[in-house]
Short mmCIF file of C-alpha atoms and ligand atoms in Angstrom, two decimals:
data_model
loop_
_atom_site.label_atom_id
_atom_site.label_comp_id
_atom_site.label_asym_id
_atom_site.label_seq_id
_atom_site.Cartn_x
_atom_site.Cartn_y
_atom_site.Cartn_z
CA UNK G 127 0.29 18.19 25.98
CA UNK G 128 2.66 16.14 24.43
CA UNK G 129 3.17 15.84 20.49
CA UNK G 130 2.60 13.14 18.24
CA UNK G 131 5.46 12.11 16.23
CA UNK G 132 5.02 9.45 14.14
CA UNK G 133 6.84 7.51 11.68
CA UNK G 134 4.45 5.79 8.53
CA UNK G 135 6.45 3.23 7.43
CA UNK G 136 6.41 0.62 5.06
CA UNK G 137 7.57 -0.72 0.76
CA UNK G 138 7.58 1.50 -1.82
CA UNK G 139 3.54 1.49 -2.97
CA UNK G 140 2.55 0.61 0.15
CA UNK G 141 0.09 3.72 0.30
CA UNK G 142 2.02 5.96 3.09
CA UNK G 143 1.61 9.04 0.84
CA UNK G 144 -2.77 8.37 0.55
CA UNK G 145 -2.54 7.57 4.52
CA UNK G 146 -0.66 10.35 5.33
CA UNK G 147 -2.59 13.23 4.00
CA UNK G 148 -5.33 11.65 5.87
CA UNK G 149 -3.73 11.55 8.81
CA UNK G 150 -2.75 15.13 8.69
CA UNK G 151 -5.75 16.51 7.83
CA UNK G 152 -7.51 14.75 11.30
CA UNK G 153 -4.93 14.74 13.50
CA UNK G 154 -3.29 18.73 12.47
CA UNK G 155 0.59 17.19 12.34
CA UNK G 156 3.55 18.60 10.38
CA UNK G 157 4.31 15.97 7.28
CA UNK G 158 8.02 15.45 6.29
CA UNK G 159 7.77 13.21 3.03
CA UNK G 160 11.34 13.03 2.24
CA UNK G 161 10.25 11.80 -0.88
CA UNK G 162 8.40 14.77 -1.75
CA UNK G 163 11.07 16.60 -0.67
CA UNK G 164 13.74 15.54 -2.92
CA UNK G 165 11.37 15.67 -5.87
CA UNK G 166 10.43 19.50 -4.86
CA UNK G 167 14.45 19.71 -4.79
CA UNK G 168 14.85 18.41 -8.32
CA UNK G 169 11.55 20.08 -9.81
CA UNK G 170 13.56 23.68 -8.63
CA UNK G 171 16.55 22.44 -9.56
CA UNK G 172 18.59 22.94 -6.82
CA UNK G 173 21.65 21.64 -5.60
CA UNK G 174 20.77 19.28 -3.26
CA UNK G 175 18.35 18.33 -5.83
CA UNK G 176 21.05 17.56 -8.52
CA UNK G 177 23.02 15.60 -6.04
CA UNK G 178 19.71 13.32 -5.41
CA UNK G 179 18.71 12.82 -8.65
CA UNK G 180 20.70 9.92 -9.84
CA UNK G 181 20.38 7.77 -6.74
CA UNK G 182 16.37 8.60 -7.43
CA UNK G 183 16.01 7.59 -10.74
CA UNK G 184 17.60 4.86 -10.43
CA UNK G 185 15.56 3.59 -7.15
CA UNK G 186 18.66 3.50 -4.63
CA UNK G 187 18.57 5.20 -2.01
CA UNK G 188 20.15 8.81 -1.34
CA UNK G 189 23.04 8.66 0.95
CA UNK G 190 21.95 9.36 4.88
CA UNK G 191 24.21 12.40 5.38
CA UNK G 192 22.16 14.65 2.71
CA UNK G 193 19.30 13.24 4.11
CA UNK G 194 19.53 13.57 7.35
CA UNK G 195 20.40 17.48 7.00
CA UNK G 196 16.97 17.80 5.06
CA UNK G 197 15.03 16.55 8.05
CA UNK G 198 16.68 18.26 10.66
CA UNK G 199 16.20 22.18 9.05
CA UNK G 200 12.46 20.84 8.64
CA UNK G 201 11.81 19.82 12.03
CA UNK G 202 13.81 22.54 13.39
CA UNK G 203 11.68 25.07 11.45
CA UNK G 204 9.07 24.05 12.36
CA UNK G 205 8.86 23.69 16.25
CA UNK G 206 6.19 24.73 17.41
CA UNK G 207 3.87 21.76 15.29
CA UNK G 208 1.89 19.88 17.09
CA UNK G 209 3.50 16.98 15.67
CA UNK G 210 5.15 15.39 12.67
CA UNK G 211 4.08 12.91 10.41
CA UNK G 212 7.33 11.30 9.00
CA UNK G 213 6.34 9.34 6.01
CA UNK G 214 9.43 7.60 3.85
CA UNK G 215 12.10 8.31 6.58
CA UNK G 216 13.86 7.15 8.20
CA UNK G 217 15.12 4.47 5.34
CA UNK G 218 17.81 3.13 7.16
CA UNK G 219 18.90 2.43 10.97
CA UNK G 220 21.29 5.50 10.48
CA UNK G 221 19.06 8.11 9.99
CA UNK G 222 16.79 6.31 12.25
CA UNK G 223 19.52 6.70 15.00
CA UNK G 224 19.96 10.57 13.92
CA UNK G 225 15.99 10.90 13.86
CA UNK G 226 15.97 9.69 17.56
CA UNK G 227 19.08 11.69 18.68
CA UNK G 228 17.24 14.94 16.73
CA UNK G 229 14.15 14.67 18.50
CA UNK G 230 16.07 13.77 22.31
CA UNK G 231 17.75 16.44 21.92
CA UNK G 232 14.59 18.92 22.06
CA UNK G 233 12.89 16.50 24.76
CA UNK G 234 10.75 14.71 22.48
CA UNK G 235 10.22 11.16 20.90
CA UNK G 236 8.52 8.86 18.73
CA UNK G 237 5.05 8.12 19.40
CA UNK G 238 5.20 5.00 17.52
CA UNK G 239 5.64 3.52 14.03
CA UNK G 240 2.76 2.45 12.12
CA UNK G 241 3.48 -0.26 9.54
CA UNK G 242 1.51 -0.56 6.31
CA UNK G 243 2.34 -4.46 5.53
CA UNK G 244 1.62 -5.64 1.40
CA UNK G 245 2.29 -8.40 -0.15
CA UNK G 246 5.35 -7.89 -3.16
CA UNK G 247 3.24 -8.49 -5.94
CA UNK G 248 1.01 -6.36 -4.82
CA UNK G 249 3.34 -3.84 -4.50
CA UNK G 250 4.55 -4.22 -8.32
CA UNK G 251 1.05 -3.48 -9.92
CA UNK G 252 0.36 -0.47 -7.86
CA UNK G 253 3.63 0.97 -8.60
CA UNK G 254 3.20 -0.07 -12.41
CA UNK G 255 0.31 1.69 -12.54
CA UNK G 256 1.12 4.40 -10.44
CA UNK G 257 3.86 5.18 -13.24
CA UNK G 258 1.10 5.58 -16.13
CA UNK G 259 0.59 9.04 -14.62
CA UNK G 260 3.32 9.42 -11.86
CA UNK G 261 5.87 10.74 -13.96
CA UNK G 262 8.51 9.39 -11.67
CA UNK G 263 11.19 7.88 -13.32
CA UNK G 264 11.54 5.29 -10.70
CA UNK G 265 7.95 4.06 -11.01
CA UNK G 266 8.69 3.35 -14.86
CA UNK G 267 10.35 -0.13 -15.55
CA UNK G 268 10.48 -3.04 -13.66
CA UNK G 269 14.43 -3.22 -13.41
CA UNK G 270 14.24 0.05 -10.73
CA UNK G 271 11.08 -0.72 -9.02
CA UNK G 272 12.33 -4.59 -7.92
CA UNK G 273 15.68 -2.75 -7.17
CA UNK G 274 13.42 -0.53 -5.15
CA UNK G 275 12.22 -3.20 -3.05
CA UNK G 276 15.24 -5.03 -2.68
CA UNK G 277 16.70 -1.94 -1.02
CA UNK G 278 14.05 -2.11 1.33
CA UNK G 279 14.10 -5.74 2.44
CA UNK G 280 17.95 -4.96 2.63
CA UNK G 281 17.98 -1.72 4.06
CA UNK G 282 15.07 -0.49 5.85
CA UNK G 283 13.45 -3.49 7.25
CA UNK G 284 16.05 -3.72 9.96
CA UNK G 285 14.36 0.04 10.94
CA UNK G 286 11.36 -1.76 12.17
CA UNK G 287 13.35 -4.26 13.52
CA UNK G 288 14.89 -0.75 16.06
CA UNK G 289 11.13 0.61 16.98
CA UNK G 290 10.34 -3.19 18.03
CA UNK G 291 12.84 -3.52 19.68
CA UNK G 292 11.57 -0.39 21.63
CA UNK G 293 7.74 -1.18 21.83
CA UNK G 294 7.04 1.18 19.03
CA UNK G 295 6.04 -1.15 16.13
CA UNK G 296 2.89 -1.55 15.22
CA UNK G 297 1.87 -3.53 11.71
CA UNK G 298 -1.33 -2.65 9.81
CA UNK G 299 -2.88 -4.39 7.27
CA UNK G 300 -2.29 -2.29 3.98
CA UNK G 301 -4.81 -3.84 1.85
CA UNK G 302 -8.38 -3.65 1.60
CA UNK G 303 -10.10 -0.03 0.98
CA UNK G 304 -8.40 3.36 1.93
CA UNK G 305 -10.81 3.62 4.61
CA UNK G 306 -10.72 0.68 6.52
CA UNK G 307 -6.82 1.52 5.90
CA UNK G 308 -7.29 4.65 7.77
CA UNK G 309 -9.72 3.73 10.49
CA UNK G 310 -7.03 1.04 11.46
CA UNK G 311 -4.72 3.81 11.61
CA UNK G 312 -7.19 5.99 13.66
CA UNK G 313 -7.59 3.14 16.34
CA UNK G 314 -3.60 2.90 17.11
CA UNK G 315 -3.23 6.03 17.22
CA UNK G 316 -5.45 6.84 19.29
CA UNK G 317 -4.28 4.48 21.57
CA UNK G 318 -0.73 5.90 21.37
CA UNK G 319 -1.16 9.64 21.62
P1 ADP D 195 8.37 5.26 -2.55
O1 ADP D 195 8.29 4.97 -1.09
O2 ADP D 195 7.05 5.22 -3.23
O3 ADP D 195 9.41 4.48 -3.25
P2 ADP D 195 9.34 7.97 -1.95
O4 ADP D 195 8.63 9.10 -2.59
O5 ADP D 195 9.20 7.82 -0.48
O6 ADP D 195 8.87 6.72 -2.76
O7 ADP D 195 10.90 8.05 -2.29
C1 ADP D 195 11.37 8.09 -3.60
C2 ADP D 195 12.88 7.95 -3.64
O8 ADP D 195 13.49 9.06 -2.92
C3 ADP D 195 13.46 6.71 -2.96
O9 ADP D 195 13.45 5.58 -3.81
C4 ADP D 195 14.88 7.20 -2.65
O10 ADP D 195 15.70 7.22 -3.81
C5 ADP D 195 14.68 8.64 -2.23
N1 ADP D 195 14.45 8.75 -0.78
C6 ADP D 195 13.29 9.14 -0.19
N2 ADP D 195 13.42 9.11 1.16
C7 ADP D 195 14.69 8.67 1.41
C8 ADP D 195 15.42 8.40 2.59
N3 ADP D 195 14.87 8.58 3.81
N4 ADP D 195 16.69 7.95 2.47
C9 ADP D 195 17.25 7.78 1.27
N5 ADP D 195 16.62 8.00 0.12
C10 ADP D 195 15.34 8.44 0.16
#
């Protein structure tokens, strides 16, 4: 059988976080959150986690080389997964390059993206509330979260643009209710795997 690797993509408060533990739960894949990553980092206080924490707080992004060497101990530790889940990576057609070489290299591939699309504003007053009990530096003033979402229109956009360009895009509608959310997700996936 062949494993499901699949990249959630989409802006900051787009809801890949809710999705993905959905997904997880019904489909029994491996989820690298690199975001949840670097935050375990800082909570521990670790080294990589000091390095991260500026470019964090301040909502720009953390440079592709630390990255990058995050992902690959995860995925190699944990071969024998059915699948992975990557949710918040990759953020930039580097690591998406490195993400593809990674997974050639062990005679695998993506499955497909799946693209949670929302409108900006939209965007803003999730995030803005999200911050009331997110803790997150970066989800408290409006200064970092626009930054936030300039970096993506700047620098991760052009990722979808690389999984289109290989058949592997597919956009879902990311509002209405979690549910209808996730049975979108369901049917494309399904059709994918
Ligand atoms: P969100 O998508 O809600 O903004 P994440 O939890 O995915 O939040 O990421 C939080 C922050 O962690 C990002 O703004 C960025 O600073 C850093 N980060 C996460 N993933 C990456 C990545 N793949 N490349 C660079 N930086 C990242």
């Amino acid at each position: 059988m062949s494993m499901l690797n699949i990249i959630l993509f989409g802006p900051p408060g787009a809801g890949k976080g809710t999705q993905s533990e959905k997904i997880i739960e019904k489909y029994d894949l491996f989820h690298i959150s690199t975001g949840d990553l670097f935050r375990k980092h800082m909570g521990e206080g670790t080294d990589l986690g000091k390095l991260a924490q500026e470019y964090i707080d301040e909502g720009n992004l953390v440079p592709d080389e630390l990255v990058i060497k995050m992902v690959k101990v995860k995925i190699q530790s944990h071969e024998n997964a059915k699948g992975f889940i990557f949710d918040g990576f990759p953020r930039t057609v580097a690591q998406a390059v490195a993400l593809d070489e990674m997974l050639t290299s062990q005679g695998l591939n993506i499955s497909g993206m799946l693209a949670l699309e929302v409108e900006d504003e939209e965007l803003r007053s999730r995030i803005r509330l999200r911050g009331k009990t997110s803790g997150r530096a970066d989800d408290q003033n409006d200064e970092r979260i626009n930054n936030r979402i300039k970096i993506y229109k700047q620098e991760t956009l052009p990722v979808a643009d690389h999984y289109a360009m290989k058949g592997k895009y597919h956009g879902i509608n990311g509002t209405g209710s979690i549910d209808e959310i996730f049975n979108h997700i369901c049917m494309v996936i399904d059709l994918i795997k």
